[in-house]
Amino acid sequence: MKKLMLIALIFTGIGMSAQNAEFGLKGGLNYGATGDYETFNDASGDFVNSFNGDNKAGFHAGIFAQFEIIGIFLQPELMYTELNTEYSEFDYKVSKLDAPVLLGLNILGPLNIKAGPSFQYILKNELEKTELEIGDVENDITVGYQLGAGLDLGRLGFDVRYEGAFTENTAFGLNETAQENFSIDSRPSQWILSLSYSL
């Protein structure tokens, strides 16, 4: 959490020197899945199986700022995100804070493109529709990436982005009945559709 606060302070300083600054609210839908669900033999520790999760819809909501300098803009955001992935044996629900930091360029009228790193901080991860339990994720903060395009129509903005992962962020669990360890990669691959409003 301290790292996210440091990021916010850096962008506040950038905003003070920017030619044009905007602040606003945004929210929308995300569609995707977390990473592989893998099982391991409890006795030997050997890998057994790997399963992909089914894509499902989630949502996000939060705040953003946009600082324009010489026609190029920097757009940091702080989003609360919920994503639910369906695996064969259970659903895996993740609640997290996302802090993308995107560099963008207006390319044609209201159309823009943007890309950059996305920091993820897991608030809660849990299994549903099962008696199995999952532990905490391996790393508190991980970095992925986002890239996409946006459309600005006055105070309203529309975004479509793809988010991917640079590395996995594993959470481990134990199937006590089968005596079989398992792990899930909490880092999602997803499409993000957003509506924003500049204050």
JSON list of N, CA, C and O in Angstrom, two decimals, residues 87-138:
[
{"chain": "A", "resi": 87, "resn": "TYR", "atom": "N", "xyz": [-13.63, -22.20, -12.75]},
{"chain": "A", "resi": 87, "resn": "TYR", "atom": "CA", "xyz": [-12.87, -23.42, -13.03]},
{"chain": "A", "resi": 87, "resn": "TYR", "atom": "C", "xyz": [-13.80, -24.62, -12.88]},
{"chain": "A", "resi": 87, "resn": "TYR", "atom": "O", "xyz": [-14.93, -24.48, -12.42]},
{"chain": "A", "resi": 88, "resn": "SER", "atom": "N", "xyz": [-13.33, -25.79, -13.26]},
{"chain": "A", "resi": 88, "resn": "SER", "atom": "CA", "xyz": [-14.19, -26.97, -13.26]},
{"chain": "A", "resi": 88, "resn": "SER", "atom": "C", "xyz": [-14.71, -27.33, -11.87]},
{"chain": "A", "resi": 88, "resn": "SER", "atom": "O", "xyz": [-15.81, -27.83, -11.72]},
{"chain": "A", "resi": 89, "resn": "GLU", "atom": "N", "xyz": [-13.92, -27.05, -10.83]},
{"chain": "A", "resi": 89, "resn": "GLU", "atom": "CA", "xyz": [-14.27, -27.47, -9.47]},
{"chain": "A", "resi": 89, "resn": "GLU", "atom": "C", "xyz": [-14.80, -26.34, -8.59]},
{"chain": "A", "resi": 89, "resn": "GLU", "atom": "O", "xyz": [-15.36, -26.60, -7.52]},
{"chain": "A", "resi": 90, "resn": "PHE", "atom": "N", "xyz": [-14.61, -25.08, -9.00]},
{"chain": "A", "resi": 90, "resn": "PHE", "atom": "CA", "xyz": [-15.00, -23.96, -8.15]},
{"chain": "A", "resi": 90, "resn": "PHE", "atom": "C", "xyz": [-14.93, -22.66, -8.94]},
{"chain": "A", "resi": 90, "resn": "PHE", "atom": "O", "xyz": [-14.46, -22.63, -10.08]},
{"chain": "A", "resi": 91, "resn": "ASP", "atom": "N", "xyz": [-15.39, -21.59, -8.32]},
{"chain": "A", "resi": 91, "resn": "ASP", "atom": "CA", "xyz": [-15.20, -20.24, -8.83]},
{"chain": "A", "resi": 91, "resn": "ASP", "atom": "C", "xyz": [-14.13, -19.56, -7.99]},
{"chain": "A", "resi": 91, "resn": "ASP", "atom": "O", "xyz": [-14.08, -19.73, -6.77]},
{"chain": "A", "resi": 92, "resn": "TYR", "atom": "N", "xyz": [-13.29, -18.77, -8.64]},
{"chain": "A", "resi": 92, "resn": "TYR", "atom": "CA", "xyz": [-12.22, -18.04, -7.95]},
{"chain": "A", "resi": 92, "resn": "TYR", "atom": "C", "xyz": [-12.50, -16.56, -8.07]},
{"chain": "A", "resi": 92, "resn": "TYR", "atom": "O", "xyz": [-12.49, -15.99, -9.16]},
{"chain": "A", "resi": 93, "resn": "LYS", "atom": "N", "xyz": [-12.76, -15.91, -6.93]},
{"chain": "A", "resi": 93, "resn": "LYS", "atom": "CA", "xyz": [-13.12, -14.50, -6.91]},
{"chain": "A", "resi": 93, "resn": "LYS", "atom": "C", "xyz": [-11.96, -13.67, -6.38]},
{"chain": "A", "resi": 93, "resn": "LYS", "atom": "O", "xyz": [-11.41, -13.97, -5.33]},
{"chain": "A", "resi": 94, "resn": "VAL", "atom": "N", "xyz": [-11.62, -12.62, -7.12]},
{"chain": "A", "resi": 94, "resn": "VAL", "atom": "CA", "xyz": [-10.52, -11.73, -6.75]},
{"chain": "A", "resi": 94, "resn": "VAL", "atom": "C", "xyz": [-11.05, -10.30, -6.64]},
{"chain": "A", "resi": 94, "resn": "VAL", "atom": "O", "xyz": [-11.72, -9.81, -7.55]},
{"chain": "A", "resi": 95, "resn": "SER", "atom": "N", "xyz": [-10.74, -9.65, -5.52]},
{"chain": "A", "resi": 95, "resn": "SER", "atom": "CA", "xyz": [-11.00, -8.21, -5.34]},
{"chain": "A", "resi": 95, "resn": "SER", "atom": "C", "xyz": [-9.65, -7.54, -5.21]},
{"chain": "A", "resi": 95, "resn": "SER", "atom": "O", "xyz": [-8.80, -7.99, -4.44]},
{"chain": "A", "resi": 96, "resn": "LYS", "atom": "N", "xyz": [-9.44, -6.44, -5.96]},
{"chain": "A", "resi": 96, "resn": "LYS", "atom": "CA", "xyz": [-8.11, -5.85, -5.98]},
{"chain": "A", "resi": 96, "resn": "LYS", "atom": "C", "xyz": [-8.14, -4.36, -6.28]},
{"chain": "A", "resi": 96, "resn": "LYS", "atom": "O", "xyz": [-9.16, -3.83, -6.73]},
{"chain": "A", "resi": 97, "resn": "LEU", "atom": "N", "xyz": [-7.02, -3.71, -6.01]},
{"chain": "A", "resi": 97, "resn": "LEU", "atom": "CA", "xyz": [-6.80, -2.33, -6.44]},
{"chain": "A", "resi": 97, "resn": "LEU", "atom": "C", "xyz": [-5.87, -2.36, -7.64]},
{"chain": "A", "resi": 97, "resn": "LEU", "atom": "O", "xyz": [-4.82, -3.02, -7.60]},
{"chain": "A", "resi": 98, "resn": "ASP", "atom": "N", "xyz": [-6.27, -1.69, -8.70]},
{"chain": "A", "resi": 98, "resn": "ASP", "atom": "CA", "xyz": [-5.44, -1.56, -9.89]},
{"chain": "A", "resi": 98, "resn": "ASP", "atom": "C", "xyz": [-4.99, -0.11, -10.02]},
{"chain": "A", "resi": 98, "resn": "ASP", "atom": "O", "xyz": [-5.79, 0.81, -9.85]},
{"chain": "A", "resi": 99, "resn": "ALA", "atom": "N", "xyz": [-3.72, 0.07, -10.36]},
{"chain": "A", "resi": 99, "resn": "ALA", "atom": "CA", "xyz": [-3.18, 1.42, -10.55]},
{"chain": "A", "resi": 99, "resn": "ALA", "atom": "C", "xyz": [-2.42, 1.47, -11.87]},
{"chain": "A", "resi": 99, "resn": "ALA", "atom": "O", "xyz": [-1.18, 1.43, -11.89]},
{"chain": "A", "resi": 100, "resn": "PRO", "atom": "N", "xyz": [-3.15, 1.54, -13.00]},
{"chain": "A", "resi": 100, "resn": "PRO", "atom": "CA", "xyz": [-2.47, 1.70, -14.28]},
{"chain": "A", "resi": 100, "resn": "PRO", "atom": "C", "xyz": [-1.88, 3.09, -14.44]},
{"chain": "A", "resi": 100, "resn": "PRO", "atom": "O", "xyz": [-2.45, 4.07, -13.94]},
{"chain": "A", "resi": 101, "resn": "VAL", "atom": "N", "xyz": [-0.76, 3.17, -15.12]},
{"chain": "A", "resi": 101, "resn": "VAL", "atom": "CA", "xyz": [-0.09, 4.45, -15.41]},
{"chain": "A", "resi": 101, "resn": "VAL", "atom": "C", "xyz": [0.17, 4.46, -16.91]},
{"chain": "A", "resi": 101, "resn": "VAL", "atom": "O", "xyz": [1.11, 3.84, -17.40]},
{"chain": "A", "resi": 102, "resn": "LEU", "atom": "N", "xyz": [-0.68, 5.17, -17.64]},
{"chain": "A", "resi": 102, "resn": "LEU", "atom": "CA", "xyz": [-0.69, 5.06, -19.10]},
{"chain": "A", "resi": 102, "resn": "LEU", "atom": "C", "xyz": [-0.16, 6.32, -19.76]},
{"chain": "A", "resi": 102, "resn": "LEU", "atom": "O", "xyz": [-0.46, 7.45, -19.34]},
{"chain": "A", "resi": 103, "resn": "LEU", "atom": "N", "xyz": [0.61, 6.12, -20.80]},
{"chain": "A", "resi": 103, "resn": "LEU", "atom": "CA", "xyz": [1.09, 7.22, -21.65]},
{"chain": "A", "resi": 103, "resn": "LEU", "atom": "C", "xyz": [0.25, 7.20, -22.91]},
{"chain": "A", "resi": 103, "resn": "LEU", "atom": "O", "xyz": [0.10, 6.14, -23.54]},
{"chain": "A", "resi": 104, "resn": "GLY", "atom": "N", "xyz": [-0.32, 8.35, -23.27]},
{"chain": "A", "resi": 104, "resn": "GLY", "atom": "CA", "xyz": [-1.25, 8.38, -24.39]},
{"chain": "A", "resi": 104, "resn": "GLY", "atom": "C", "xyz": [-0.93, 9.46, -25.40]},
{"chain": "A", "resi": 104, "resn": "GLY", "atom": "O", "xyz": [-0.18, 10.40, -25.14]},
{"chain": "A", "resi": 105, "resn": "LEU", "atom": "N", "xyz": [-1.55, 9.31, -26.57]},
{"chain": "A", "resi": 105, "resn": "LEU", "atom": "CA", "xyz": [-1.36, 10.25, -27.68]},
{"chain": "A", "resi": 105, "resn": "LEU", "atom": "C", "xyz": [-2.67, 10.43, -28.41]},
{"chain": "A", "resi": 105, "resn": "LEU", "atom": "O", "xyz": [-3.33, 9.45, -28.79]},
{"chain": "A", "resi": 106, "resn": "ASN", "atom": "N", "xyz": [-3.09, 11.69, -28.60]},
{"chain": "A", "resi": 106, "resn": "ASN", "atom": "CA", "xyz": [-4.27, 11.98, -29.42]},
{"chain": "A", "resi": 106, "resn": "ASN", "atom": "C", "xyz": [-3.87, 11.87, -30.88]},
{"chain": "A", "resi": 106, "resn": "ASN", "atom": "O", "xyz": [-2.96, 12.56, -31.33]},
{"chain": "A", "resi": 107, "resn": "ILE", "atom": "N", "xyz": [-4.55, 10.98, -31.61]},
{"chain": "A", "resi": 107, "resn": "ILE", "atom": "CA", "xyz": [-4.09, 10.70, -32.97]},
{"chain": "A", "resi": 107, "resn": "ILE", "atom": "C", "xyz": [-5.00, 11.25, -34.07]},
{"chain": "A", "resi": 107, "resn": "ILE", "atom": "O", "xyz": [-4.55, 11.58, -35.15]},
{"chain": "A", "resi": 108, "resn": "LEU", "atom": "N", "xyz": [-6.32, 11.36, -33.79]},
{"chain": "A", "resi": 108, "resn": "LEU", "atom": "CA", "xyz": [-7.23, 11.85, -34.82]},
{"chain": "A", "resi": 108, "resn": "LEU", "atom": "C", "xyz": [-8.49, 12.37, -34.16]},
{"chain": "A", "resi": 108, "resn": "LEU", "atom": "O", "xyz": [-9.33, 11.58, -33.71]},
{"chain": "A", "resi": 109, "resn": "GLY", "atom": "N", "xyz": [-8.62, 13.70, -34.09]},
{"chain": "A", "resi": 109, "resn": "GLY", "atom": "CA", "xyz": [-9.80, 14.28, -33.44]},
{"chain": "A", "resi": 109, "resn": "GLY", "atom": "C", "xyz": [-9.91, 13.80, -32.00]},
{"chain": "A", "resi": 109, "resn": "GLY", "atom": "O", "xyz": [-8.98, 13.93, -31.21]},
{"chain": "A", "resi": 110, "resn": "PRO", "atom": "N", "xyz": [-11.06, 13.20, -31.65]},
{"chain": "A", "resi": 110, "resn": "PRO", "atom": "CA", "xyz": [-11.26, 12.74, -30.27]},
{"chain": "A", "resi": 110, "resn": "PRO", "atom": "C", "xyz": [-10.64, 11.38, -29.96]},
{"chain": "A", "resi": 110, "resn": "PRO", "atom": "O", "xyz": [-10.70, 10.91, -28.83]},
{"chain": "A", "resi": 111, "resn": "LEU", "atom": "N", "xyz": [-10.03, 10.73, -30.96]},
{"chain": "A", "resi": 111, "resn": "LEU", "atom": "CA", "xyz": [-9.50, 9.39, -30.78]},
{"chain": "A", "resi": 111, "resn": "LEU", "atom": "C", "xyz": [-8.08, 9.43, -30.22]},
{"chain": "A", "resi": 111, "resn": "LEU", "atom": "O", "xyz": [-7.25, 10.22, -30.64]},
{"chain": "A", "resi": 112, "resn": "ASN", "atom": "N", "xyz": [-7.81, 8.55, -29.26]},
{"chain": "A", "resi": 112, "resn": "ASN", "atom": "CA", "xyz": [-6.47, 8.46, -28.69]},
{"chain": "A", "resi": 112, "resn": "ASN", "atom": "C", "xyz": [-6.07, 7.01, -28.48]},
{"chain": "A", "resi": 112, "resn": "ASN", "atom": "O", "xyz": [-6.91, 6.12, -28.45]},
{"chain": "A", "resi": 113, "resn": "ILE", "atom": "N", "xyz": [-4.76, 6.80, -28.35]},
{"chain": "A", "resi": 113, "resn": "ILE", "atom": "CA", "xyz": [-4.23, 5.49, -28.00]},
{"chain": "A", "resi": 113, "resn": "ILE", "atom": "C", "xyz": [-3.41, 5.64, -26.73]},
{"chain": "A", "resi": 113, "resn": "ILE", "atom": "O", "xyz": [-2.88, 6.72, -26.46]},
{"chain": "A", "resi": 114, "resn": "LYS", "atom": "N", "xyz": [-3.32, 4.56, -25.95]},
{"chain": "A", "resi": 114, "resn": "LYS", "atom": "CA", "xyz": [-2.60, 4.64, -24.68]},
{"chain": "A", "resi": 114, "resn": "LYS", "atom": "C", "xyz": [-2.07, 3.28, -24.29]},
{"chain": "A", "resi": 114, "resn": "LYS", "atom": "O", "xyz": [-2.63, 2.24, -24.67]},
{"chain": "A", "resi": 115, "resn": "ALA", "atom": "N", "xyz": [-0.99, 3.28, -23.53]},
{"chain": "A", "resi": 115, "resn": "ALA", "atom": "CA", "xyz": [-0.39, 2.02, -23.05]},
{"chain": "A", "resi": 115, "resn": "ALA", "atom": "C", "xyz": [0.50, 2.32, -21.86]},
{"chain": "A", "resi": 115, "resn": "ALA", "atom": "O", "xyz": [0.98, 3.44, -21.69]},
{"chain": "A", "resi": 116, "resn": "GLY", "atom": "N", "xyz": [0.72, 1.29, -21.04]},
{"chain": "A", "resi": 116, "resn": "GLY", "atom": "CA", "xyz": [1.60, 1.46, -19.90]},
{"chain": "A", "resi": 116, "resn": "GLY", "atom": "C", "xyz": [1.47, 0.34, -18.90]},
{"chain": "A", "resi": 116, "resn": "GLY", "atom": "O", "xyz": [0.67, -0.58, -19.08]},
{"chain": "A", "resi": 117, "resn": "PRO", "atom": "N", "xyz": [2.24, 0.41, -17.81]},
{"chain": "A", "resi": 117, "resn": "PRO", "atom": "CA", "xyz": [2.19, -0.62, -16.79]},
{"chain": "A", "resi": 117, "resn": "PRO", "atom": "C", "xyz": [0.93, -0.50, -15.93]},
{"chain": "A", "resi": 117, "resn": "PRO", "atom": "O", "xyz": [0.35, 0.58, -15.81]},
{"chain": "A", "resi": 118, "resn": "SER", "atom": "N", "xyz": [0.52, -1.62, -15.34]},
{"chain": "A", "resi": 118, "resn": "SER", "atom": "CA", "xyz": [-0.63, -1.64, -14.44]},
{"chain": "A", "resi": 118, "resn": "SER", "atom": "C", "xyz": [-0.22, -2.37, -13.17]},
{"chain": "A", "resi": 118, "resn": "SER", "atom": "O", "xyz": [0.09, -3.56, -13.20]},
{"chain": "A", "resi": 119, "resn": "PHE", "atom": "N", "xyz": [-0.23, -1.65, -12.04]},
{"chain": "A", "resi": 119, "resn": "PHE", "atom": "CA", "xyz": [0.12, -2.23, -10.76]},
{"chain": "A", "resi": 119, "resn": "PHE", "atom": "C", "xyz": [-1.12, -2.85, -10.12]},
{"chain": "A", "resi": 119, "resn": "PHE", "atom": "O", "xyz": [-2.20, -2.25, -10.15]},
{"chain": "A", "resi": 120, "resn": "GLN", "atom": "N", "xyz": [-0.96, -4.04, -9.55]},
{"chain": "A", "resi": 120, "resn": "GLN", "atom": "CA", "xyz": [-2.08, -4.75, -8.95]},
{"chain": "A", "resi": 120, "resn": "GLN", "atom": "C", "xyz": [-1.79, -5.07, -7.49]},
{"chain": "A", "resi": 120, "resn": "GLN", "atom": "O", "xyz": [-0.72, -5.60, -7.17]},
{"chain": "A", "resi": 121, "resn": "TYR", "atom": "N", "xyz": [-2.76, -4.74, -6.62]},
{"chain": "A", "resi": 121, "resn": "TYR", "atom": "CA", "xyz": [-2.66, -5.06, -5.20]},
{"chain": "A", "resi": 121, "resn": "TYR", "atom": "C", "xyz": [-3.91, -5.86, -4.81]},
{"chain": "A", "resi": 121, "resn": "TYR", "atom": "O", "xyz": [-5.03, -5.35, -4.88]},
{"chain": "A", "resi": 122, "resn": "ILE", "atom": "N", "xyz": [-3.72, -7.13, -4.43]},
{"chain": "A", "resi": 122, "resn": "ILE", "atom": "CA", "xyz": [-4.84, -8.01, -4.10]},
{"chain": "A", "resi": 122, "resn": "ILE", "atom": "C", "xyz": [-5.39, -7.67, -2.73]},
{"chain": "A", "resi": 122, "resn": "ILE", "atom": "O", "xyz": [-4.66, -7.68, -1.73]},
{"chain": "A", "resi": 123, "resn": "LEU", "atom": "N", "xyz": [-6.68, -7.35, -2.66]},
{"chain": "A", "resi": 123, "resn": "LEU", "atom": "CA", "xyz": [-7.35, -7.10, -1.39]},
{"chain": "A", "resi": 123, "resn": "LEU", "atom": "C", "xyz": [-7.91, -8.41, -0.80]},
{"chain": "A", "resi": 123, "resn": "LEU", "atom": "O", "xyz": [-7.83, -8.63, 0.40]},
{"chain": "A", "resi": 124, "resn": "LYS", "atom": "N", "xyz": [-8.47, -9.25, -1.67]},
{"chain": "A", "resi": 124, "resn": "LYS", "atom": "CA", "xyz": [-9.10, -10.48, -1.20]},
{"chain": "A", "resi": 124, "resn": "LYS", "atom": "C", "xyz": [-9.17, -11.48, -2.35]},
{"chain": "A", "resi": 124, "resn": "LYS", "atom": "O", "xyz": [-9.49, -11.11, -3.48]},
{"chain": "A", "resi": 125, "resn": "ASN", "atom": "N", "xyz": [-8.84, -12.72, -2.07]},
{"chain": "A", "resi": 125, "resn": "ASN", "atom": "CA", "xyz": [-9.04, -13.79, -3.04]},
{"chain": "A", "resi": 125, "resn": "ASN", "atom": "C", "xyz": [-9.64, -14.98, -2.31]},
{"chain": "A", "resi": 125, "resn": "ASN", "atom": "O", "xyz": [-9.20, -15.35, -1.23]},
{"chain": "A", "resi": 126, "resn": "GLU", "atom": "N", "xyz": [-10.67, -15.57, -2.90]},
{"chain": "A", "resi": 126, "resn": "GLU", "atom": "CA", "xyz": [-11.38, -16.65, -2.23]},
{"chain": "A", "resi": 126, "resn": "GLU", "atom": "C", "xyz": [-12.01, -17.58, -3.26]},
{"chain": "A", "resi": 126, "resn": "GLU", "atom": "O", "xyz": [-12.24, -17.20, -4.42]},
{"chain": "A", "resi": 127, "resn": "LEU", "atom": "N", "xyz": [-12.28, -18.80, -2.82]},
{"chain": "A", "resi": 127, "resn": "LEU", "atom": "CA", "xyz": [-12.95, -19.80, -3.64]},
{"chain": "A", "resi": 127, "resn": "LEU", "atom": "C", "xyz": [-14.42, -19.85, -3.28]},
{"chain": "A", "resi": 127, "resn": "LEU", "atom": "O", "xyz": [-14.79, -19.75, -2.10]},
{"chain": "A", "resi": 128, "resn": "GLU", "atom": "N", "xyz": [-15.27, -20.01, -4.28]},
{"chain": "A", "resi": 128, "resn": "GLU", "atom": "CA", "xyz": [-16.71, -20.13, -4.08]},
{"chain": "A", "resi": 128, "resn": "GLU", "atom": "C", "xyz": [-17.20, -21.44, -4.66]},
{"chain": "A", "resi": 128, "resn": "GLU", "atom": "O", "xyz": [-16.58, -22.02, -5.55]},
{"chain": "A", "resi": 129, "resn": "LYS", "atom": "N", "xyz": [-18.33, -21.94, -4.16]},
{"chain": "A", "resi": 129, "resn": "LYS", "atom": "CA", "xyz": [-18.96, -23.19, -4.60]},
{"chain": "A", "resi": 129, "resn": "LYS", "atom": "C", "xyz": [-18.08, -24.40, -4.32]},
{"chain": "A", "resi": 129, "resn": "LYS", "atom": "O", "xyz": [-18.04, -25.35, -5.11]},
{"chain": "A", "resi": 130, "resn": "THR", "atom": "N", "xyz": [-17.34, -24.35, -3.20]},
{"chain": "A", "resi": 130, "resn": "THR", "atom": "CA", "xyz": [-16.47, -25.47, -2.83]},
{"chain": "A", "resi": 130, "resn": "THR", "atom": "C", "xyz": [-16.11, -25.34, -1.35]},
{"chain": "A", "resi": 130, "resn": "THR", "atom": "O", "xyz": [-16.26, -24.26, -0.76]},
{"chain": "A", "resi": 131, "resn": "GLU", "atom": "N", "xyz": [-15.65, -26.43, -0.76]},
{"chain": "A", "resi": 131, "resn": "GLU", "atom": "CA", "xyz": [-15.15, -26.40, 0.62]},
{"chain": "A", "resi": 131, "resn": "GLU", "atom": "C", "xyz": [-13.62, -26.23, 0.66]},
{"chain": "A", "resi": 131, "resn": "GLU", "atom": "O", "xyz": [-13.03, -26.15, 1.73]},
{"chain": "A", "resi": 132, "resn": "LEU", "atom": "N", "xyz": [-13.00, -26.20, -0.50]},
{"chain": "A", "resi": 132, "resn": "LEU", "atom": "CA", "xyz": [-11.56, -25.98, -0.55]},
{"chain": "A", "resi": 132, "resn": "LEU", "atom": "C", "xyz": [-11.21, -24.57, -0.10]},
{"chain": "A", "resi": 132, "resn": "LEU", "atom": "O", "xyz": [-12.03, -23.66, -0.19]},
{"chain": "A", "resi": 133, "resn": "GLU", "atom": "N", "xyz": [-9.98, -24.38, 0.33]},
{"chain": "A", "resi": 133, "resn": "GLU", "atom": "CA", "xyz": [-9.53, -23.08, 0.79]},
{"chain": "A", "resi": 133, "resn": "GLU", "atom": "C", "xyz": [-8.30, -22.64, 0.01]},
{"chain": "A", "resi": 133, "resn": "GLU", "atom": "O", "xyz": [-7.54, -23.47, -0.48]},
{"chain": "A", "resi": 134, "resn": "ILE", "atom": "N", "xyz": [-8.14, -21.33, -0.09]},
{"chain": "A", "resi": 134, "resn": "ILE", "atom": "CA", "xyz": [-7.00, -20.76, -0.81]},
{"chain": "A", "resi": 134, "resn": "ILE", "atom": "C", "xyz": [-6.25, -19.82, 0.13]},
{"chain": "A", "resi": 134, "resn": "ILE", "atom": "O", "xyz": [-6.86, -19.15, 0.96]},
{"chain": "A", "resi": 135, "resn": "GLY", "atom": "N", "xyz": [-4.93, -19.79, 0.02]},
{"chain": "A", "resi": 135, "resn": "GLY", "atom": "CA", "xyz": [-4.12, -18.91, 0.85]},
{"chain": "A", "resi": 135, "resn": "GLY", "atom": "C", "xyz": [-3.91, -17.55, 0.20]},
{"chain": "A", "resi": 135, "resn": "GLY", "atom": "O", "xyz": [-4.47, -17.24, -0.85]},
{"chain": "A", "resi": 136, "resn": "ASP", "atom": "N", "xyz": [-3.07, -16.73, 0.83]},
{"chain": "A", "resi": 136, "resn": "ASP", "atom": "CA", "xyz": [-2.75, -15.42, 0.28]},
{"chain": "A", "resi": 136, "resn": "ASP", "atom": "C", "xyz": [-1.90, -15.57, -0.99]},
{"chain": "A", "resi": 136, "resn": "ASP", "atom": "O", "xyz": [-1.23, -16.57, -1.20]},
{"chain": "A", "resi": 137, "resn": "VAL", "atom": "N", "xyz": [-1.93, -14.53, -1.81]},
{"chain": "A", "resi": 137, "resn": "VAL", "atom": "CA", "xyz": [-1.12, -14.53, -3.02]},
{"chain": "A", "resi": 137, "resn": "VAL", "atom": "C", "xyz": [0.36, -14.38, -2.66]},
{"chain": "A", "resi": 137, "resn": "VAL", "atom": "O", "xyz": [0.71, -13.90, -1.58]},
{"chain": "A", "resi": 138, "resn": "GLU", "atom": "N", "xyz": [1.22, -14.80, -3.57]},
{"chain": "A", "resi": 138, "resn": "GLU", "atom": "CA", "xyz": [2.67, -14.81, -3.32]},
{"chain": "A", "resi": 138, "resn": "GLU", "atom": "C", "xyz": [3.24, -13.41, -3.14]},
{"chain": "A", "resi": 138, "resn": "GLU", "atom": "O", "xyz": [4.05, -13.16, -2.26]}
]
